[in-house]
Short mmCIF file of C-alpha atoms and ligand atoms in Angstrom, two decimals:
data_model
loop_
_atom_site.label_atom_id
_atom_site.label_comp_id
_atom_site.label_asym_id
_atom_site.label_seq_id
_atom_site.Cartn_x
_atom_site.Cartn_y
_atom_site.Cartn_z
CA MET W 13 0.01 -0.01 -0.14
CA ASN W 14 1.32 3.48 -0.98
CA ILE W 15 1.34 5.74 2.11
CA GLN W 16 0.44 9.31 0.94
CA ALA W 17 0.71 12.67 2.84
CA ILE W 18 -2.45 13.49 5.08
CA LYS W 19 -5.24 15.50 3.23
CA GLY W 20 -4.65 19.21 3.36
CA VAL W 21 -0.91 19.15 4.09
CA LYS W 22 1.70 19.89 1.53
CA ASP W 23 5.32 18.91 0.92
CA ILE W 24 7.52 21.84 0.02
CA LEU W 25 9.94 20.51 -2.46
CA PRO W 26 13.25 21.77 -3.70
CA GLY W 27 12.47 24.36 -6.32
CA GLU W 28 9.63 25.81 -4.11
CA VAL W 29 11.91 25.66 -0.96
CA GLU W 30 14.07 28.32 -2.37
CA VAL W 31 11.16 30.64 -2.90
CA TRP W 32 10.28 30.07 0.83
CA GLN W 33 13.96 30.80 1.79
CA TYR W 34 13.94 33.87 -0.10
CA ILE W 35 10.84 35.29 1.44
CA GLU W 36 11.95 34.30 4.89
CA ASN W 37 15.26 36.09 4.36
CA LYS W 38 13.61 39.09 3.11
CA ALA W 39 11.17 39.30 5.94
CA ARG W 40 13.99 38.51 8.53
CA ALA W 41 16.00 41.42 7.16
CA VAL W 42 13.02 43.85 7.50
CA PHE W 43 12.22 42.68 11.06
CA GLU W 44 15.85 43.31 12.06
CA THR W 45 15.85 46.77 10.75
CA TYR W 46 12.74 47.41 12.88
CA GLY W 47 14.55 45.96 16.00
CA PHE W 48 12.55 42.65 16.26
CA SER W 49 14.04 39.43 17.70
CA GLU W 50 13.15 35.93 16.73
CA ILE W 51 11.24 33.67 19.12
CA ARG W 52 10.75 29.96 18.61
CA ALA W 53 7.77 28.76 20.85
CA PRO W 54 6.69 24.94 20.87
CA ILE W 55 4.11 23.72 18.34
CA PHE W 56 1.86 22.41 20.98
CA GLU W 57 0.42 24.03 24.08
CA TYR W 58 -2.25 23.30 26.72
CA THR W 59 -5.65 23.54 24.91
CA GLU W 60 -6.86 26.21 27.39
CA LEU W 61 -4.36 28.73 26.11
CA PHE W 62 -6.09 28.72 22.82
CA SER W 63 -9.72 28.52 24.01
CA ARG W 64 -9.12 31.39 26.39
CA SER W 65 -7.43 33.52 23.88
CA ILE W 66 -8.92 32.82 20.45
CA GLY W 67 -12.42 32.49 21.99
CA GLU W 68 -14.70 29.45 22.86
CA THR W 69 -17.30 30.42 20.12
CA THR W 70 -14.89 30.75 17.25
CA ASP W 71 -14.66 28.31 14.38
CA ILE W 72 -11.11 27.58 15.33
CA VAL W 73 -11.86 26.56 18.88
CA GLU W 74 -15.28 24.97 18.13
CA LYS W 75 -14.11 22.74 15.31
CA GLU W 76 -10.74 23.20 13.95
CA MET W 77 -8.18 22.42 16.68
CA TYR W 78 -5.91 19.19 16.68
CA THR W 79 -6.37 18.25 20.30
CA PHE W 80 -5.29 15.23 22.21
CA GLU W 81 -4.85 13.94 25.76
CA GLU W 82 -1.29 14.29 26.73
CA SER W 83 -1.62 12.71 30.23
CA ALA W 84 -4.78 12.03 32.47
CA GLY W 85 -6.88 15.07 32.25
CA LYS W 86 -4.38 17.30 30.33
CA LYS W 87 -5.31 18.23 27.01
CA VAL W 88 -2.87 19.70 24.46
CA THR W 89 -3.55 21.17 20.98
CA LEU W 90 -1.20 21.64 18.04
CA ARG W 91 -1.00 25.47 17.74
CA PRO W 92 -3.68 26.88 15.30
CA GLU W 93 -1.91 30.29 15.39
CA GLY W 94 1.24 31.94 16.91
CA THR W 95 0.01 34.96 18.94
CA ALA W 96 -1.27 32.91 21.95
CA PRO W 97 1.92 30.91 22.31
CA VAL W 98 4.03 34.16 22.00
CA VAL W 99 1.96 35.86 24.76
CA ARG W 100 2.21 32.82 27.00
CA ALA W 101 6.00 32.86 26.59
CA TYR W 102 6.08 36.70 27.17
CA ILE W 103 4.16 36.21 30.58
CA GLU W 104 6.04 32.95 31.61
CA HIS W 105 9.43 34.51 31.15
CA GLN W 106 8.39 38.05 32.40
CA LEU W 107 9.75 39.63 29.27
CA TYR W 108 7.94 42.68 30.40
CA ASN W 109 10.49 43.16 33.26
CA LYS W 110 13.37 43.32 30.51
CA SER W 111 12.01 46.09 28.47
CA HIS W 112 9.05 48.25 28.14
CA ILE W 113 8.61 47.16 24.53
CA THR W 114 9.12 43.74 23.22
CA LYS W 115 9.16 43.07 19.48
CA LEU W 116 9.20 39.35 18.40
CA TYR W 117 8.90 37.63 15.04
CA TYR W 118 8.47 33.87 14.36
CA PHE W 119 8.35 31.48 11.50
CA GLY W 120 6.55 28.29 11.73
CA PRO W 121 3.78 25.58 10.98
CA MET W 122 0.21 26.10 12.27
CA PHE W 123 -2.58 23.45 12.33
CA ARG W 124 -6.29 23.94 11.68
CA HIS W 125 -8.68 21.13 10.65
CA GLU W 126 -10.46 23.20 7.94
CA ARG W 127 -11.85 21.98 4.84
CA PRO W 128 -8.97 21.91 2.36
CA GLN W 129 -9.10 24.02 -0.80
CA ALA W 130 -6.76 26.00 -2.89
CA GLY W 131 -4.76 28.31 -0.43
CA ARG W 132 -6.23 26.55 2.68
CA TYR W 133 -4.35 23.79 4.32
CA ARG W 134 -4.55 21.70 7.76
CA GLN W 135 -0.91 22.43 8.10
CA PHE W 136 0.33 26.01 6.93
CA TYR W 137 3.21 28.17 7.69
CA GLN W 138 3.07 31.65 9.17
CA ILE W 139 5.55 34.51 9.47
CA GLY W 140 4.32 36.30 12.45
CA ALA W 141 5.25 39.61 14.33
CA GLU W 142 4.01 40.74 17.68
CA VAL W 143 4.75 43.87 19.61
CA LEU W 144 3.90 44.05 23.25
CA GLY W 145 3.94 47.06 25.60
CA ILE W 146 2.70 50.13 23.73
CA ASP W 147 -0.68 51.21 22.92
CA SER W 148 0.21 54.11 20.71
CA PRO W 149 -1.68 54.37 17.29
CA LEU W 150 1.79 55.43 15.80
CA LEU W 151 2.80 51.82 16.55
CA ASP W 152 -0.12 50.44 14.69
CA ALA W 153 0.77 52.54 11.69
CA GLU W 154 4.34 51.36 11.98
CA VAL W 155 3.51 47.79 12.13
CA LEU W 156 1.37 48.17 9.03
CA SER W 157 4.13 49.98 7.25
CA MET W 158 6.58 47.11 8.17
CA LEU W 159 4.06 44.64 6.68
CA SER W 160 3.93 46.57 3.65
CA ASN W 161 7.72 46.93 3.43
CA ILE W 162 7.92 43.24 3.60
CA MET W 163 5.63 42.85 0.58
CA GLU W 164 7.67 45.54 -1.21
CA ALA W 165 11.03 43.82 -0.44
CA ILE W 166 9.53 40.69 -2.03
CA ASP W 167 7.84 42.68 -4.79
CA ILE W 168 4.41 41.44 -4.51
CA LYS W 169 1.75 43.45 -6.31
CA GLY W 170 -2.03 43.64 -6.39
CA LEU W 171 -2.40 43.86 -2.66
CA ASP W 172 -5.23 45.71 -0.74
CA LEU W 173 -4.51 46.52 2.94
CA GLN W 174 -8.08 46.73 4.46
CA ILE W 175 -8.45 48.20 7.96
CA ASN W 176 -11.15 48.48 10.58
CA SER W 177 -11.51 49.29 14.30
CA LEU W 178 -13.24 46.73 16.43
CA GLY W 179 -13.41 49.15 19.46
CA CYS W 180 -12.69 48.30 23.02
CA LYS W 181 -14.42 46.70 25.92
CA ASP W 182 -16.12 49.89 26.62
CA CYS W 183 -17.82 50.50 23.09
CA ARG W 184 -18.01 47.05 21.69
CA PRO W 185 -20.88 45.80 24.04
CA LYS W 186 -22.99 48.70 22.64
CA TYR W 187 -22.33 47.68 19.06
CA LYS W 188 -22.93 44.02 20.00
CA GLU W 189 -26.34 44.87 21.32
CA ALA W 190 -27.24 46.75 18.15
CA LEU W 191 -26.14 43.79 16.18
CA LYS W 192 -28.19 41.30 18.16
CA GLN W 193 -31.21 43.48 17.65
CA PHE W 194 -30.71 43.61 13.92
CA LEU W 195 -30.13 39.90 13.64
CA LYS W 196 -33.29 39.04 15.62
CA ASP W 197 -35.43 39.26 12.50
CA LYS W 198 -32.81 37.31 10.41
CA HIS W 199 -32.75 34.40 12.80
CA PRO W 200 -34.60 31.96 10.40
CA VAL W 201 -32.37 32.40 7.50
CA LEU W 202 -29.07 32.17 9.34
CA CYS W 203 -27.18 28.90 9.28
CA GLU W 204 -27.32 26.63 12.34
CA ASN W 205 -23.90 27.81 13.59
CA CYS W 206 -24.84 31.38 13.50
CA GLN W 207 -28.25 30.73 15.04
CA ARG W 208 -26.43 29.10 17.99
CA ARG W 209 -23.69 31.76 18.29
CA MET W 210 -25.77 34.84 17.68
CA ASP W 211 -26.54 35.69 21.28
CA ARG W 212 -23.15 35.06 22.77
CA ASN W 213 -21.11 36.37 19.89
CA PRO W 214 -22.98 38.03 17.26
CA LEU W 215 -19.74 39.34 15.56
CA ARG W 216 -19.17 35.88 14.40
CA VAL W 217 -22.26 36.03 12.16
CA LEU W 218 -20.52 38.91 10.23
CA ASP W 219 -17.50 36.46 9.62
CA CYS W 220 -19.65 33.65 8.36
CA LYS W 221 -18.92 32.48 4.74
CA GLY W 222 -22.26 31.04 4.11
CA LYS W 223 -24.26 32.83 1.27
CA THR W 224 -27.55 33.29 3.34
CA CYS W 225 -25.65 34.59 6.21
CA LYS W 226 -23.74 36.88 4.16
CA ASP W 227 -26.87 38.31 2.46
CA ALA W 228 -28.55 38.63 5.68
CA VAL W 229 -25.86 40.96 7.29
CA LYS W 230 -25.52 43.13 4.20
CA ASP W 231 -27.32 46.05 5.90
CA ALA W 232 -26.05 45.31 9.43
CA PRO W 233 -24.82 48.34 11.57
CA VAL W 234 -21.13 48.85 11.32
CA ILE W 235 -18.72 49.04 14.39
CA LEU W 236 -17.29 52.31 13.31
CA ASP W 237 -20.45 54.11 14.20
CA TYR W 238 -20.31 52.86 17.78
CA LEU W 239 -16.59 53.68 18.64
CA CYS W 240 -16.11 55.61 21.81
CA ASP W 241 -14.18 58.72 21.57
CA GLY W 242 -10.97 57.07 22.65
CA CYS W 243 -11.10 54.44 19.95
CA LYS W 244 -12.26 56.93 17.42
CA LYS W 245 -9.35 59.20 18.05
CA HIS W 246 -6.87 56.22 18.05
CA PHE W 247 -8.20 54.97 14.65
CA ASP W 248 -8.10 58.55 13.19
CA LYS W 249 -4.54 58.78 14.29
CA VAL W 250 -3.62 55.46 12.55
CA ASN W 251 -5.28 56.55 9.29
CA ASP W 252 -3.52 60.05 9.40
CA THR W 253 -0.08 58.32 10.11
CA LEU W 254 -0.49 55.75 7.30
CA ASN W 255 -1.27 58.66 5.05
CA THR W 256 1.82 60.34 6.17
CA LEU W 257 3.94 57.27 5.60
CA LYS W 258 2.28 56.77 2.22
CA VAL W 259 1.13 53.24 3.02
CA PRO W 260 -1.83 52.49 0.89
CA TYR W 261 -4.95 51.15 2.45
CA SER W 262 -8.85 51.11 2.21
CA MET W 263 -11.28 51.22 4.95
CA ASN W 264 -13.45 47.97 5.53
CA PRO W 265 -15.94 48.46 8.13
CA ARG W 266 -17.24 45.07 7.78
CA LEU W 267 -13.98 43.52 8.74
CA VAL W 268 -14.29 41.44 11.79
CA ARG W 269 -11.56 38.64 12.44
CA GLY W 270 -12.03 34.95 13.23
CA LEU W 271 -10.31 35.36 16.57
CA ASP W 272 -11.92 37.07 19.59
CA TYR W 273 -8.80 38.53 21.15
CA TYR W 274 -8.80 41.76 18.88
CA THR W 275 -9.46 45.27 20.03
CA LYS W 276 -9.12 48.74 18.07
CA THR W 277 -7.17 48.40 14.90
CA THR W 278 -7.55 45.20 12.85
CA PHE W 279 -6.58 44.58 9.33
CA GLU W 280 -6.24 42.12 6.44
CA LEU W 281 -3.93 42.28 3.45
CA VAL W 282 -5.87 40.80 0.47
CA SER W 283 -4.66 39.84 -2.99
CA THR W 284 -6.51 40.34 -6.18
CA ASN W 285 -4.57 37.39 -7.58
CA LEU W 286 -5.80 34.78 -5.24
CA GLY W 287 -9.09 32.88 -5.20
CA ALA W 288 -11.57 32.55 -2.47
CA GLN W 289 -8.77 32.47 0.20
CA ASN W 290 -7.42 35.91 -0.69
CA ALA W 291 -6.01 37.06 2.72
CA VAL W 292 -2.21 37.00 2.51
CA ALA W 293 -1.77 38.40 5.98
CA ALA W 294 -3.92 39.63 8.76
CA GLY W 295 -3.59 40.85 12.27
CA GLY W 296 -4.52 43.65 14.67
CA ARG W 297 -4.32 45.00 18.21
CA TYR W 298 -5.11 42.80 21.25
CA ASP W 299 -4.98 45.18 24.28
CA GLY W 300 -6.64 42.78 26.69
CA LEU W 301 -4.90 39.40 25.85
CA VAL W 302 -1.92 39.58 28.18
CA GLU W 303 -3.96 40.24 31.24
CA GLU W 304 -6.51 37.62 30.09
CA LEU W 305 -3.87 35.09 30.15
CA GLY W 306 -2.76 36.06 33.57
CA GLY W 307 0.07 38.67 32.80
CA PRO W 308 0.08 42.43 33.76
CA LYS W 309 -2.03 44.79 31.82
CA THR W 310 -0.15 45.09 28.49
CA PRO W 311 -1.06 46.22 25.09
CA GLY W 312 -0.07 44.29 21.92
CA ILE W 313 -0.43 44.32 18.22
CA GLY W 314 0.86 42.03 15.55
CA PHE W 315 0.15 40.20 12.23
CA ALA W 316 0.69 36.85 10.52
CA ILE W 317 1.45 36.32 6.85
CA GLY W 318 0.31 32.90 5.18
CA MET W 319 3.40 31.54 3.63
CA GLU W 320 1.63 29.17 1.20
CA ARG W 321 -0.41 32.05 -0.06
CA LEU W 322 2.47 34.55 -0.29
CA ALA W 323 4.73 31.91 -1.99
CA SER W 324 2.00 31.16 -4.59
CA LEU W 325 1.98 34.91 -5.55
CA MET W 326 5.76 35.02 -6.13
CA GLU W 327 6.76 34.97 -9.83
CA LYS W 328 9.66 32.54 -10.63
CA GLY W 329 12.68 34.75 -11.38
CA ASN W 330 12.01 37.04 -8.64
CA PHE W 331 14.61 35.19 -6.40
CA LYS W 332 18.02 33.88 -6.74
CA THR W 333 18.77 30.29 -6.02
CA ASN W 334 22.23 29.37 -4.62
CA LYS W 335 24.31 28.05 -7.46
CA PRO W 336 27.57 26.17 -6.82
CA ASP W 337 30.89 27.97 -7.44
CA ILE W 338 32.82 24.89 -8.29
CA PHE W 339 31.71 21.70 -10.06
CA ILE W 340 33.97 18.67 -9.84
CA ALA W 341 33.90 16.28 -12.77
CA THR W 342 35.65 12.97 -12.42
CA LEU W 343 37.12 10.39 -14.73
CA GLY W 344 38.06 7.21 -13.16
CA ALA W 345 37.93 5.60 -9.67
CA GLN W 346 40.79 7.46 -8.24
CA ALA W 347 39.64 10.89 -9.35
CA LYS W 348 36.05 10.00 -7.74
CA TYR W 349 37.78 9.19 -4.55
CA MET W 350 39.74 12.42 -4.64
CA SER W 351 36.55 14.31 -5.50
CA VAL W 352 35.07 13.16 -2.09
CA ILE W 353 37.97 14.44 -0.23
CA LEU W 354 38.00 17.60 -2.07
CA MET W 355 34.43 18.32 -1.44
CA ASP W 356 34.83 18.16 2.29
CA SER W 357 34.79 21.73 2.87
CA ASN W 358 36.31 21.63 6.38
CA PRO W 359 39.82 23.25 5.96
CA ASN W 360 41.10 21.51 9.05
CA HIS W 361 40.62 18.07 7.50
CA ILE W 362 43.31 16.43 5.62
CA LEU W 363 43.65 18.77 2.66
CA LYS W 364 45.35 22.10 2.63
CA ILE W 365 45.58 24.66 -0.12
CA SER W 366 49.03 24.62 -1.75
CA LYS W 367 48.68 27.38 -4.38
CA SER W 368 46.43 28.73 -6.91
CA HIS W 369 46.05 27.83 -10.47
CA PRO W 370 47.77 30.71 -12.34
CA ILE W 371 44.98 31.18 -15.02
CA LEU W 372 41.87 29.88 -13.55
CA LYS W 373 42.50 31.11 -10.05
CA ILE W 374 41.19 27.98 -8.54
CA PRO W 375 43.02 26.71 -5.63
CA PHE W 376 45.23 23.59 -5.94
CA TYR W 377 44.88 21.14 -3.27
CA THR W 378 47.34 18.86 -1.71
CA LEU W 379 46.60 15.61 0.13
CA GLN W 380 48.83 15.55 3.21
CA ASP W 381 51.55 17.15 0.83
CA SER W 382 51.89 13.97 -1.00
CA PHE W 383 49.13 14.22 -3.45
CA VAL W 384 49.06 17.12 -6.01
CA LEU W 385 45.86 17.73 -8.05
CA LYS W 386 46.49 19.46 -11.33
CA PHE W 387 43.66 21.02 -13.50
P1 HAM X 5 -5.36 34.60 10.86
O1 HAM X 5 -6.09 35.40 10.06
O2 HAM X 5 -5.96 33.35 11.38
O3 HAM X 5 -4.58 35.31 12.08
O4 HAM X 5 -4.17 33.92 9.99
C1 HAM X 5 -3.20 34.83 9.35
C2 HAM X 5 -2.85 34.32 7.91
O5 HAM X 5 -2.45 32.99 7.90
C3 HAM X 5 -4.08 34.52 7.01
O6 HAM X 5 -4.21 35.72 6.47
C4 HAM X 5 -3.66 33.40 5.94
O7 HAM X 5 -2.78 34.02 5.05
C5 HAM X 5 -3.01 32.29 6.67
N1 HAM X 5 -3.74 31.22 6.99
C6 HAM X 5 -4.66 31.11 7.97
N2 HAM X 5 -5.35 29.92 7.87
C7 HAM X 5 -4.75 29.23 6.85
C8 HAM X 5 -5.05 27.95 6.22
N3 HAM X 5 -5.83 27.13 6.82
N4 HAM X 5 -4.24 27.62 5.20
C9 HAM X 5 -3.26 28.58 4.77
N5 HAM X 5 -3.08 29.75 5.14
C10 HAM X 5 -3.80 30.15 6.20
C11 HAM X 5 -3.74 34.81 12.86
O8 HAM X 5 -3.41 33.61 12.93
C12 HAM X 5 -3.36 35.75 14.05
N6 HAM X 5 -2.51 34.97 14.83
C13 HAM X 5 -2.60 36.89 13.33
C14 HAM X 5 -2.02 37.79 14.44
C15 HAM X 5 -0.89 37.90 14.81
N7 HAM X 5 -2.74 38.74 15.04
C16 HAM X 5 -2.08 39.46 15.79
N8 HAM X 5 -0.95 38.94 15.75
#
């Protein structure tokens, strides 16, 4: 029997791996100019971390997590996203005591049991960035500008940065109430999931991909009309600063994210060159998350880029692959033997350079001074 890869996962083969490495190197270079450091968190965590941060009534927590029992009564989950593990590590290692601002980036696989389709996988990779400690709208604009600079460094065209504000714990309840009232009449046409979640988390209905639900919320109230003065001022400043930085964006007052931890600024970077799964990157502010997970009151903001989607937008030829500088061709058994020794790149091994070829400028090697290789 042929054993094949699991449905919804993908091998990244040579040829494509170079594209990934190119993207990772460009992203890493941009992160480092902005003063970010890399963090490597485990790929599995206690399930509670995700249910408490992403939200009990989200699709991810309700039906997409790979969860298993690690020991009696202790459930663990393959991470469906990277923000919660980073925040858990930030609290556990008290990074807030080291600096008033912490800027972290990460690369790695995430796992969601979604229905596979083009651009949607069950194991997918993200490049993520998180900034903890500062609540200024200037930081929101800086983070968005950094995301846009990564895309520019990789030369990706046809992107639309859509932004919205989801308000805070003071103004969002008023909006939720207005939305609930609006949804009351729509109850019969909503899908089962939305009917069930409508009361506890009406924002989820706005995020439903079902056609009847989408149609039903066309005229729903928008959160921007319900923002408190603080959130409104914050959002205006983000917009102003993006204009000054010349970061192109558009307003999407219907943008709600599939994770519950967001507050204030939220965003998605969508591509006109992808199909239904058109979000290349997404993120936002999460000012209550650190506290929710047991840390001190600390604001945060970040984003994650979907590697598979970004790589699929790359045109071949946009990147350089590593080509060898020297190729050794052999004729005969002894030459083959020598070539293995020559290819050992460690200079402390038995070879040492004796002199350079006068024309080719390629080094001559001697084997323990007794074996001269001539070109
Ligand atoms: P997210 O919107 O769930 O946010 O995922 C971010 C990006 O990951 C998406 O825009 C998409 O490109 C990619 N992605 C998500 N699911 C899949 C999938 N099943 N297959 C392929 N690609 C996928 C988060 O994960 C947040 N943690 C982002 C964030 C960081 N917010 C603040 N900081």
